[in-house]
CSV table of C-alpha atoms and ligand atoms in Angstrom, one decimal:
chain,number,residue,atom,x,y,z
A,1,UNK,CA,35.9,-226.4,36.9
A,2,UNK,CA,35.6,-230.2,37.2
A,3,UNK,CA,34.8,-232.3,34.2
A,4,UNK,CA,32.7,-235.4,34.6
A,5,UNK,CA,33.6,-237.0,31.3
A,6,UNK,CA,35.2,-236.6,27.9
A,7,UNK,CA,33.0,-237.2,25.0
A,8,UNK,CA,34.6,-238.8,21.9
A,9,UNK,CA,33.3,-238.7,18.3
A,10,UNK,CA,34.5,-241.4,16.0
A,11,UNK,CA,34.6,-239.8,12.6
A,12,UNK,CA,35.8,-242.1,9.9
A,13,UNK,CA,35.1,-245.4,11.6
A,14,UNK,CA,31.4,-244.7,12.0
A,15,UNK,CA,31.1,-245.1,8.2
A,16,UNK,CA,32.7,-248.5,8.1
A,17,UNK,CA,29.6,-250.7,8.3
A,18,UNK,CA,30.0,-254.2,9.6
A,19,UNK,CA,33.6,-253.7,10.8
A,20,UNK,CA,32.3,-250.9,13.1
A,21,UNK,CA,32.0,-253.0,16.2
A,22,UNK,CA,35.6,-254.1,15.9
A,23,UNK,CA,36.8,-250.6,15.3
A,24,UNK,CA,35.0,-249.3,18.3
A,25,UNK,CA,36.2,-252.0,20.7
A,26,UNK,CA,39.7,-251.5,19.4
A,27,UNK,CA,39.5,-247.8,20.1
A,28,UNK,CA,38.2,-248.4,23.5
A,29,UNK,CA,41.0,-250.8,24.2
A,30,UNK,CA,43.6,-248.3,22.9
A,31,UNK,CA,42.2,-245.5,25.1
A,32,UNK,CA,42.3,-247.8,28.2
A,33,UNK,CA,45.9,-248.6,27.4
A,34,UNK,CA,46.7,-244.9,27.2
A,35,UNK,CA,45.1,-244.3,30.6
A,36,UNK,CA,46.5,-247.3,32.4
A,37,UNK,CA,48.0,-245.2,35.1
A,38,UNK,CA,44.5,-243.8,36.0
A,39,UNK,CA,42.6,-246.7,37.6
A,40,UNK,CA,39.4,-244.7,38.4
A,41,UNK,CA,38.8,-243.9,34.7
A,42,UNK,CA,36.1,-245.8,32.9
A,43,UNK,CA,35.6,-246.0,29.2
A,44,UNK,CA,32.2,-246.8,27.7
A,45,UNK,CA,31.5,-247.1,24.0
A,46,UNK,CA,28.2,-247.0,22.2
A,47,UNK,CA,27.3,-246.8,18.6
A,48,UNK,CA,28.0,-243.1,17.9
A,49,UNK,CA,30.1,-241.9,20.8
A,50,UNK,CA,32.6,-243.0,23.4
A,51,UNK,CA,32.6,-241.7,26.9
A,52,UNK,CA,35.6,-241.5,29.2
A,53,UNK,CA,34.3,-241.2,32.7
A,54,UNK,CA,37.0,-239.4,34.7
A,55,UNK,CA,36.3,-240.7,38.2
A,56,UNK,CA,39.0,-239.1,40.4
A,57,UNK,CA,41.2,-238.0,37.5
A,58,UNK,CA,41.9,-234.6,36.1
A,59,UNK,CA,40.4,-234.1,32.6
A,60,UNK,CA,43.0,-231.5,31.8
A,61,UNK,CA,45.7,-234.1,32.0
A,62,UNK,CA,43.9,-236.6,29.7
A,63,UNK,CA,42.8,-234.1,27.0
A,64,UNK,CA,46.3,-233.6,25.4
A,65,UNK,CA,47.0,-237.4,25.6
A,66,UNK,CA,44.0,-238.1,23.3
A,67,UNK,CA,45.6,-236.1,20.6
A,68,UNK,CA,47.7,-239.1,19.5
A,69,UNK,CA,45.0,-241.7,19.4
A,70,UNK,CA,44.0,-242.7,15.9
A,71,UNK,CA,40.3,-243.2,15.2
A,72,UNK,CA,39.2,-240.1,17.1
A,73,UNK,CA,37.6,-237.3,15.0
A,74,UNK,CA,37.0,-234.9,17.8
A,75,UNK,CA,36.4,-234.8,21.6
A,76,UNK,CA,34.9,-232.5,24.2
A,77,UNK,CA,35.2,-232.3,27.9
A,78,UNK,CA,31.8,-232.4,29.6
A,79,UNK,CA,30.6,-230.9,32.9
A,80,UNK,CA,27.7,-232.5,34.7
A,81,UNK,CA,25.4,-230.6,37.1
A,82,UNK,CA,22.0,-231.3,38.7
A,83,UNK,CA,18.7,-230.4,37.1
A,84,UNK,CA,18.9,-227.0,38.7
A,85,UNK,CA,18.8,-223.8,36.7
A,86,UNK,CA,21.2,-222.0,38.9
A,87,UNK,CA,23.8,-224.7,38.6
A,88,UNK,CA,23.3,-224.8,34.8
A,89,UNK,CA,23.8,-221.1,34.5
A,90,UNK,CA,26.9,-221.1,36.6
A,91,UNK,CA,28.5,-224.0,34.7
A,92,UNK,CA,27.7,-222.3,31.4
A,93,UNK,CA,29.4,-219.1,32.6
A,94,UNK,CA,32.5,-221.0,33.6
A,95,UNK,CA,32.7,-222.8,30.3
A,96,UNK,CA,32.5,-219.5,28.3
A,97,UNK,CA,34.9,-217.8,30.6
A,98,UNK,CA,37.4,-220.5,30.0
A,99,UNK,CA,37.6,-219.9,26.2
A,100,UNK,CA,36.8,-216.2,26.3
A,101,UNK,CA,38.9,-213.7,24.4
A,102,UNK,CA,38.0,-210.1,23.7
A,103,UNK,CA,35.2,-209.6,21.1
A,104,UNK,CA,34.2,-213.2,20.9
A,105,UNK,CA,30.6,-214.4,20.1
A,106,UNK,CA,28.6,-217.3,21.7
A,107,UNK,CA,25.3,-219.0,21.8
A,108,UNK,CA,23.6,-221.6,24.0
A,109,UNK,CA,22.2,-224.7,22.4
A,110,UNK,CA,19.9,-226.5,24.8
A,111,UNK,CA,18.4,-230.0,24.3
A,112,UNK,CA,15.8,-231.4,26.6
A,113,UNK,CA,15.8,-235.2,26.5
A,114,UNK,CA,13.9,-235.2,29.8
A,115,UNK,CA,10.6,-233.4,29.1
A,116,UNK,CA,9.7,-233.2,32.7
A,117,UNK,CA,12.3,-230.5,33.2
A,118,UNK,CA,10.3,-227.2,33.7
A,119,UNK,CA,12.2,-225.1,31.2
A,120,UNK,CA,11.5,-225.5,27.5
A,121,UNK,CA,14.5,-225.4,25.1
A,122,UNK,CA,14.0,-221.8,24.1
A,123,UNK,CA,13.5,-220.6,27.6
A,124,UNK,CA,16.6,-222.5,28.7
A,125,UNK,CA,18.6,-220.9,25.9
A,126,UNK,CA,17.4,-217.5,26.9
A,127,UNK,CA,17.8,-217.9,30.7
A,128,UNK,CA,21.3,-219.4,30.4
A,129,UNK,CA,22.4,-217.1,27.6
A,130,UNK,CA,21.4,-213.9,29.3
A,131,UNK,CA,23.1,-214.9,32.5
A,132,UNK,CA,26.4,-215.5,30.7
A,133,UNK,CA,26.0,-212.3,28.8
A,134,UNK,CA,25.3,-210.3,32.0
A,135,UNK,CA,28.4,-211.6,33.6
A,136,UNK,CA,31.0,-211.2,30.9
A,137,UNK,CA,31.7,-207.8,29.5
A,138,UNK,CA,32.3,-207.5,25.8
A,139,UNK,CA,30.7,-210.8,24.9
A,140,UNK,CA,28.1,-210.9,22.1
A,141,UNK,CA,25.5,-213.4,20.9
A,142,UNK,CA,25.7,-214.9,17.4
A,143,UNK,CA,23.1,-217.6,16.9
A,144,UNK,CA,24.2,-218.3,13.3
A,145,UNK,CA,27.9,-218.6,13.6
A,146,UNK,CA,29.1,-218.4,17.1
A,147,UNK,CA,32.8,-218.8,18.2
A,148,UNK,CA,31.7,-220.7,21.3
A,149,UNK,CA,28.7,-222.9,21.3
A,150,UNK,CA,27.6,-224.1,24.8
A,151,UNK,CA,25.7,-227.3,24.5
A,152,UNK,CA,23.3,-228.0,27.3
A,153,UNK,CA,21.7,-231.4,27.4
A,154,UNK,CA,19.0,-232.1,30.0
A,155,UNK,CA,18.6,-235.7,31.0
A,156,UNK,CA,16.9,-237.5,33.8
A,157,UNK,CA,20.1,-238.2,35.7
A,158,UNK,CA,21.6,-234.7,35.3
A,159,UNK,CA,22.4,-231.9,32.9
A,160,UNK,CA,25.5,-232.1,30.7
A,161,UNK,CA,27.3,-229.0,29.4
A,162,UNK,CA,30.2,-228.8,26.9
A,163,UNK,CA,31.6,-226.1,24.7
A,164,UNK,CA,35.2,-226.9,23.6
A,165,UNK,CA,35.7,-229.2,20.7
A,166,UNK,CA,39.2,-230.6,20.1
A,167,UNK,CA,40.3,-232.0,16.8
A,168,UNK,CA,41.4,-235.6,17.0
A,169,UNK,CA,44.1,-237.3,15.0
A,170,UNK,CA,41.7,-238.9,12.6
A,171,UNK,CA,42.6,-242.2,10.9
A,172,UNK,CA,41.6,-245.6,12.4
A,173,UNK,CA,42.3,-247.2,15.7
A,174,UNK,CA,45.7,-249.0,15.7
A,175,UNK,CA,45.2,-252.7,15.6
A,176,UNK,CA,41.9,-252.6,13.7
A,177,UNK,CA,43.6,-253.3,10.4
A,178,UNK,CA,46.0,-256.1,11.4
A,179,UNK,CA,49.7,-256.0,11.9
A,180,UNK,CA,52.8,-255.2,9.8
A,181,UNK,CA,56.5,-255.2,10.2
A,182,UNK,CA,58.2,-251.8,9.9
A,183,UNK,CA,61.7,-251.8,8.7
A,184,UNK,CA,63.1,-249.2,10.9
A,185,UNK,CA,66.5,-247.6,10.2
A,186,UNK,CA,67.9,-244.6,12.1
A,187,UNK,CA,66.9,-242.3,9.3
A,188,UNK,CA,64.2,-239.7,8.8
A,189,UNK,CA,61.9,-241.7,6.6
A,190,UNK,CA,61.1,-245.0,8.2
A,191,UNK,CA,59.6,-243.6,11.4
A,192,UNK,CA,57.3,-241.4,9.3
A,193,UNK,CA,56.3,-244.5,7.3
A,194,UNK,CA,55.5,-246.2,10.6
A,195,UNK,CA,53.4,-243.3,11.7
A,196,UNK,CA,51.4,-243.2,8.5
A,197,UNK,CA,50.8,-247.0,8.6
A,198,UNK,CA,49.6,-246.8,12.2
A,199,UNK,CA,47.2,-244.0,11.2
A,200,UNK,CA,45.5,-246.4,8.9
A,201,UNK,CA,44.8,-248.7,11.8
A,202,UNK,CA,47.8,-251.1,11.3
A,203,UNK,CA,49.7,-252.2,14.4
A,204,UNK,CA,53.4,-252.3,13.8
A,205,UNK,CA,56.4,-254.2,15.0
A,206,UNK,CA,59.7,-252.7,14.2
A,207,UNK,CA,62.7,-254.6,12.7
A,208,UNK,CA,66.2,-253.1,12.8
A,209,UNK,CA,69.4,-254.5,11.3
A,210,UNK,CA,72.6,-253.6,13.0
A,211,UNK,CA,76.2,-254.6,12.4
A,212,UNK,CA,78.4,-254.3,15.4
A,213,UNK,CA,81.2,-253.3,15.7
A,214,UNK,CA,80.8,-251.3,12.5
A,215,UNK,CA,77.7,-249.7,13.9
A,216,UNK,CA,77.8,-248.5,17.5
A,217,UNK,CA,75.7,-248.9,20.6
A,218,UNK,CA,74.6,-245.3,20.0
A,219,UNK,CA,73.3,-246.1,16.6
A,220,UNK,CA,71.2,-248.8,18.2
A,221,UNK,CA,70.0,-246.6,21.0
A,222,UNK,CA,68.9,-244.1,18.4
A,223,UNK,CA,66.6,-246.7,16.8
A,224,UNK,CA,65.3,-247.7,20.2
A,225,UNK,CA,64.5,-244.0,20.9
A,226,UNK,CA,62.7,-243.7,17.5
A,227,UNK,CA,60.6,-246.7,18.2
A,228,UNK,CA,59.8,-245.3,21.7
A,229,UNK,CA,58.6,-242.1,20.1
A,230,UNK,CA,56.2,-244.1,17.9
A,231,UNK,CA,54.7,-245.8,21.0
A,232,UNK,CA,52.7,-242.5,21.6
A,233,UNK,CA,50.4,-243.6,18.8
A,234,UNK,CA,50.0,-247.2,19.8
A,235,UNK,CA,50.8,-247.7,23.4
A,236,UNK,CA,53.3,-250.5,22.8
A,237,UNK,CA,55.8,-251.5,20.1
A,238,UNK,CA,57.9,-254.6,19.8
A,239,UNK,CA,61.4,-253.9,18.3
A,240,UNK,CA,63.4,-256.8,16.9
A,241,UNK,CA,67.1,-256.0,16.6
A,242,UNK,CA,68.8,-258.4,14.1
A,243,UNK,CA,72.6,-258.9,14.2
A,244,UNK,CA,73.5,-258.5,10.6
A,245,UNK,CA,77.3,-258.2,10.6
A,246,UNK,CA,78.2,-261.6,9.3
A,247,UNK,CA,75.7,-261.6,6.5
A,248,UNK,CA,76.9,-258.1,5.4
A,249,UNK,CA,80.5,-259.3,5.5
A,250,UNK,CA,79.7,-262.3,3.4
A,251,UNK,CA,77.8,-260.2,0.9
A,252,UNK,CA,80.8,-258.0,0.5
A,253,UNK,CA,83.1,-260.9,0.0
A,254,UNK,CA,80.7,-262.5,-2.5
A,255,UNK,CA,78.9,-259.9,-4.5
A,256,UNK,CA,80.5,-257.4,-6.9
A,257,UNK,CA,80.7,-254.0,-5.2
A,258,UNK,CA,78.1,-252.2,-7.2
A,259,UNK,CA,75.6,-254.9,-6.4
A,260,UNK,CA,76.2,-255.2,-2.6
A,261,UNK,CA,73.6,-252.6,-1.7
A,262,UNK,CA,70.9,-254.5,-3.7
A,263,UNK,CA,71.9,-257.8,-2.1
A,264,UNK,CA,72.0,-256.3,1.4
A,265,UNK,CA,68.4,-255.0,1.0
A,266,UNK,CA,67.2,-258.3,-0.4
A,267,UNK,CA,68.5,-260.2,2.7
A,268,UNK,CA,67.0,-257.6,5.0
A,269,UNK,CA,63.7,-257.9,3.3
A,270,UNK,CA,63.8,-261.7,3.4
A,271,UNK,CA,64.7,-261.8,7.1
A,272,UNK,CA,62.0,-259.3,8.0
A,273,UNK,CA,59.5,-261.4,6.1
A,274,UNK,CA,60.6,-264.5,8.1
A,275,UNK,CA,60.1,-262.5,11.4
A,276,UNK,CA,56.7,-261.4,10.0
A,277,UNK,CA,55.6,-264.9,9.5
A,278,UNK,CA,56.6,-265.9,13.1
A,279,UNK,CA,54.8,-262.9,14.5
A,280,UNK,CA,51.7,-263.3,12.4
A,281,UNK,CA,52.1,-260.0,10.5
A,282,UNK,CA,50.4,-259.4,7.2
A,283,UNK,CA,52.7,-256.9,5.5
A,284,UNK,CA,56.1,-255.2,5.5
A,285,UNK,CA,56.6,-251.5,5.6
A,286,UNK,CA,59.5,-249.4,4.4
A,287,UNK,CA,60.4,-245.7,4.3
A,288,UNK,CA,61.2,-245.8,0.6
A,289,UNK,CA,60.3,-242.9,-1.5
A,290,UNK,CA,60.7,-243.0,-5.3
A,291,UNK,CA,63.9,-241.4,-6.7
A,292,UNK,CA,65.6,-240.5,-3.4
A,293,UNK,CA,68.7,-242.6,-3.6
A,294,UNK,CA,70.1,-245.5,-5.7
A,295,UNK,CA,68.1,-248.1,-3.9
A,296,UNK,CA,64.9,-246.3,-4.7
A,297,UNK,CA,64.4,-246.6,-8.4
A,298,UNK,CA,61.7,-248.8,-9.7
A,299,UNK,CA,64.3,-251.2,-11.1
A,300,UNK,CA,66.0,-251.4,-7.7
A,301,UNK,CA,62.7,-252.0,-5.9
A,302,UNK,CA,61.9,-254.7,-8.3
A,303,UNK,CA,65.2,-256.5,-7.8
A,304,UNK,CA,64.9,-256.2,-4.0
A,305,UNK,CA,61.2,-257.0,-3.8
A,306,UNK,CA,61.8,-260.2,-5.8
A,307,UNK,CA,62.5,-262.1,-2.5
A,308,UNK,CA,59.0,-262.1,-1.3
A,309,UNK,CA,55.3,-262.0,-2.3
A,310,UNK,CA,54.3,-260.4,1.0
A,311,UNK,CA,52.8,-256.9,0.4
A,312,UNK,CA,55.4,-254.2,0.9
A,313,UNK,CA,53.7,-251.0,2.0
A,314,UNK,CA,55.6,-247.8,1.1
A,315,UNK,CA,53.5,-245.0,2.5
A,316,UNK,CA,56.1,-242.3,1.5
A,317,UNK,CA,56.4,-243.4,-2.1
A,318,UNK,CA,55.0,-240.3,-3.6
A,319,UNK,CA,56.1,-237.8,-1.1
A,320,UNK,CA,58.9,-235.2,-1.4
A,321,UNK,CA,61.7,-235.1,1.1
A,322,UNK,CA,60.5,-231.8,2.4
A,323,UNK,CA,57.1,-233.1,3.1
A,324,UNK,CA,58.6,-236.1,4.9
A,325,UNK,CA,60.8,-233.8,7.0
A,326,UNK,CA,57.8,-231.7,7.9
A,327,UNK,CA,55.9,-234.8,9.1
A,328,UNK,CA,59.0,-236.1,11.0
A,329,UNK,CA,59.1,-232.8,12.9
A,330,UNK,CA,55.4,-233.0,13.7
A,331,UNK,CA,55.7,-236.5,15.2
A,332,UNK,CA,58.9,-235.4,17.0
A,333,UNK,CA,61.2,-238.0,15.5
A,334,UNK,CA,63.2,-235.6,13.3
A,335,UNK,CA,65.7,-234.5,15.9
A,336,UNK,CA,66.6,-238.0,16.8
A,337,UNK,CA,66.8,-239.1,13.2
A,338,UNK,CA,69.4,-236.4,12.3
A,339,UNK,CA,71.8,-237.4,15.0
A,340,UNK,CA,74.9,-238.5,13.2
A,341,UNK,CA,75.4,-242.1,14.2
A,342,UNK,CA,76.1,-244.4,11.4
A,343,UNK,CA,73.6,-246.9,10.0
A,344,UNK,CA,74.8,-250.4,8.9
A,345,UNK,CA,73.9,-249.4,5.3
A,346,UNK,CA,75.8,-246.2,5.3
A,347,UNK,CA,78.9,-247.9,6.3
A,348,UNK,CA,78.7,-250.7,3.8
A,349,UNK,CA,77.3,-248.5,1.0
A,350,UNK,CA,79.6,-248.7,-2.1
A,351,UNK,CA,80.6,-245.4,-3.8
A,352,UNK,CA,78.6,-246.2,-6.9
A,353,UNK,CA,75.7,-248.6,-6.2
A,354,UNK,CA,73.8,-249.8,-9.3
A,355,UNK,CA,70.7,-247.7,-9.9
A,356,UNK,CA,69.3,-250.2,-12.3
A,357,UNK,CA,70.2,-253.6,-10.9
A,358,UNK,CA,69.1,-256.7,-12.8
A,359,UNK,CA,67.3,-259.3,-10.9
A,360,UNK,CA,68.9,-262.2,-12.8
A,361,UNK,CA,72.4,-260.9,-12.1
A,362,UNK,CA,71.9,-260.5,-8.4
A,363,UNK,CA,70.4,-263.9,-8.1
A,364,UNK,CA,73.4,-265.3,-10.0
A,365,UNK,CA,75.9,-263.6,-7.7
A,366,UNK,CA,74.1,-264.7,-4.6
A,367,UNK,CA,73.9,-268.3,-5.8
A,368,UNK,CA,77.5,-269.1,-5.1
A,369,UNK,CA,77.3,-269.2,-1.3
A,370,UNK,CA,74.9,-270.6,1.2
A,371,UNK,CA,73.5,-267.8,3.3
A,372,UNK,CA,71.0,-270.0,5.0
A,373,UNK,CA,73.1,-270.9,8.0
A,374,UNK,CA,73.9,-267.3,8.7
A,375,UNK,CA,70.3,-266.3,8.3
A,376,UNK,CA,69.3,-268.9,10.8
A,377,UNK,CA,71.9,-267.8,13.3
A,378,UNK,CA,70.9,-264.1,12.9
A,379,UNK,CA,67.3,-265.0,13.6
A,380,UNK,CA,68.2,-267.1,16.6
A,381,UNK,CA,70.1,-264.1,18.0
A,382,UNK,CA,67.5,-261.5,17.5
A,383,UNK,CA,67.1,-259.2,20.5
A,384,UNK,CA,63.5,-258.3,21.0
A,385,UNK,CA,62.6,-255.3,23.2
A,386,UNK,CA,59.0,-254.3,24.0
A,387,UNK,CA,58.7,-250.5,24.3
A,388,UNK,CA,55.9,-248.8,26.0
A,389,UNK,CA,54.7,-245.2,26.2
A,390,UNK,CA,55.4,-244.6,29.8
A,391,UNK,CA,59.1,-244.8,29.1
A,392,UNK,CA,58.9,-242.4,26.3
A,393,UNK,CA,59.1,-239.1,28.3
A,394,UNK,CA,62.8,-239.0,29.2
A,395,UNK,CA,64.5,-240.6,26.3
A,396,UNK,CA,65.8,-237.6,24.5
A,397,UNK,CA,67.2,-236.3,27.8
A,398,UNK,CA,68.9,-239.6,28.4
A,399,UNK,CA,70.3,-239.5,24.9
A,400,UNK,CA,71.7,-236.0,25.2
A,401,UNK,CA,73.7,-237.2,28.2
A,402,UNK,CA,75.6,-239.5,25.9
A,403,UNK,CA,76.7,-236.6,23.6
B,501,ATP,P1,65.5,-243.9,6.1
B,501,ATP,O1,65.5,-242.4,6.2
B,501,ATP,O2,64.2,-244.5,6.6
B,501,ATP,O3,66.7,-244.5,6.6
B,501,ATP,P2,66.6,-243.7,3.5
B,501,ATP,O4,66.1,-242.5,2.8
B,501,ATP,O5,67.9,-243.6,4.2
B,501,ATP,O6,65.4,-244.2,4.5
B,501,ATP,P3,67.4,-246.2,2.4
B,501,ATP,O7,68.7,-246.1,3.1
B,501,ATP,O8,67.4,-246.6,0.9
B,501,ATP,O9,66.6,-244.9,2.5
B,501,ATP,O10,66.5,-247.2,3.1
B,501,ATP,C1,65.2,-247.5,2.6
B,501,ATP,C2,64.4,-248.3,3.6
B,501,ATP,O11,65.0,-249.5,4.0
B,501,ATP,C3,64.3,-247.5,5.0
B,501,ATP,O12,63.3,-246.5,4.9
B,501,ATP,C4,64.0,-248.6,5.9
B,501,ATP,O13,62.6,-248.9,5.8
B,501,ATP,C5,64.8,-249.8,5.4
B,501,ATP,N1,66.1,-249.9,6.1
B,501,ATP,C6,67.3,-249.3,5.7
B,501,ATP,N2,68.2,-249.6,6.6
B,501,ATP,C7,67.7,-250.4,7.6
B,501,ATP,C8,68.1,-251.0,8.7
B,501,ATP,N3,69.4,-250.9,9.2
B,501,ATP,N4,67.2,-251.7,9.5
B,501,ATP,C9,66.0,-251.9,9.1
B,501,ATP,N5,65.5,-251.3,8.0
B,501,ATP,C10,66.3,-250.5,7.2
B,502,MG,MG1,68.6,-244.6,5.8
């Protein structure tokens, strides 16, 4: 069966009043980005619906891809036939056959937008319904609560039929709520934080701090792979890799051991904020969750956060580790995150970091040296990689080759 188009329902964005236009055009843009490799596809958006005209392309290939696009509530593939009762019957039969399982119920719901079509709605329901019923054994009609509802819409230019409804990812189209910088480590949490942020329509750029030779190429590759995984939800992600070795070494020379972790996080946050400014981002995002580790007490967050007024989004703040792991598995980042390669923080983490650091003390310790030159050098030597979805497929395989 050949689909003519895929019909997309917006869901949440349709309630957003005057921003609606922006949301819809962003969603259209994101869908076009996802289907870049399919030049004959056309995407047209109107107030309530968006239509993907398939052209030469195979709808079955596009359907699963739409699963990752935020801003879609549900979607249905649509068959188009001529205003001919035999063609309508046959198409309806094929649609029901496709989803048929033993003991299932169905109904036909016809709508006649073109009143010149000779069958009235009820007649059409009956004609089409009885044809389907006659040709599939063990099928029943249920007009109140059917398992399959075959929509038949008669229009001047043709008749449209659809029955399957796929649930979309919900949320808002990525890019419709501005941009934020995701602090991406190699751990389980920060990729999930990125995913949740994108779900609210925020575009992300990732920032990662690495400290060669204390952290390996593999640790860096792991972060690249994580960022690539996230491109499924946004099409493209910029990843800024910041050389952090010298700053970390200076911190360790300068700051008492139990305060090094706090200081390290402060410099990371500050540098990320500087990158944000350059890239016109509006917020910072971390994978922090309250109470997980020493750096994640409120006292610690306060001491770290003191370096900036920029909003720091912490989408995981109230989540349990198990819930986070669950989500990480769903978005397929978990298995990369648990690979063992050391993070710059793991290596430099003192045995007993302060769980209640005092902001005054950390400022005092940091005041003895001038970090500014090192920060400048780090920023000048950032490696920026733009990752896009098409590269995403084979990364895990590539990675396994390294093991
Ligand atoms: P994650 O699982 O995301 O690594 P975590 O539970 O290990 O988080 P921390 O090590 O305290 O927690 O890190 C808290 C947050 O700080 C991370 O979620 C991430 O946003 C940021 N972060 C930590 N290390 C780095 C790094 N090397 N580069 C960029 N951001 C980092
Ligand atoms: Mg970590």
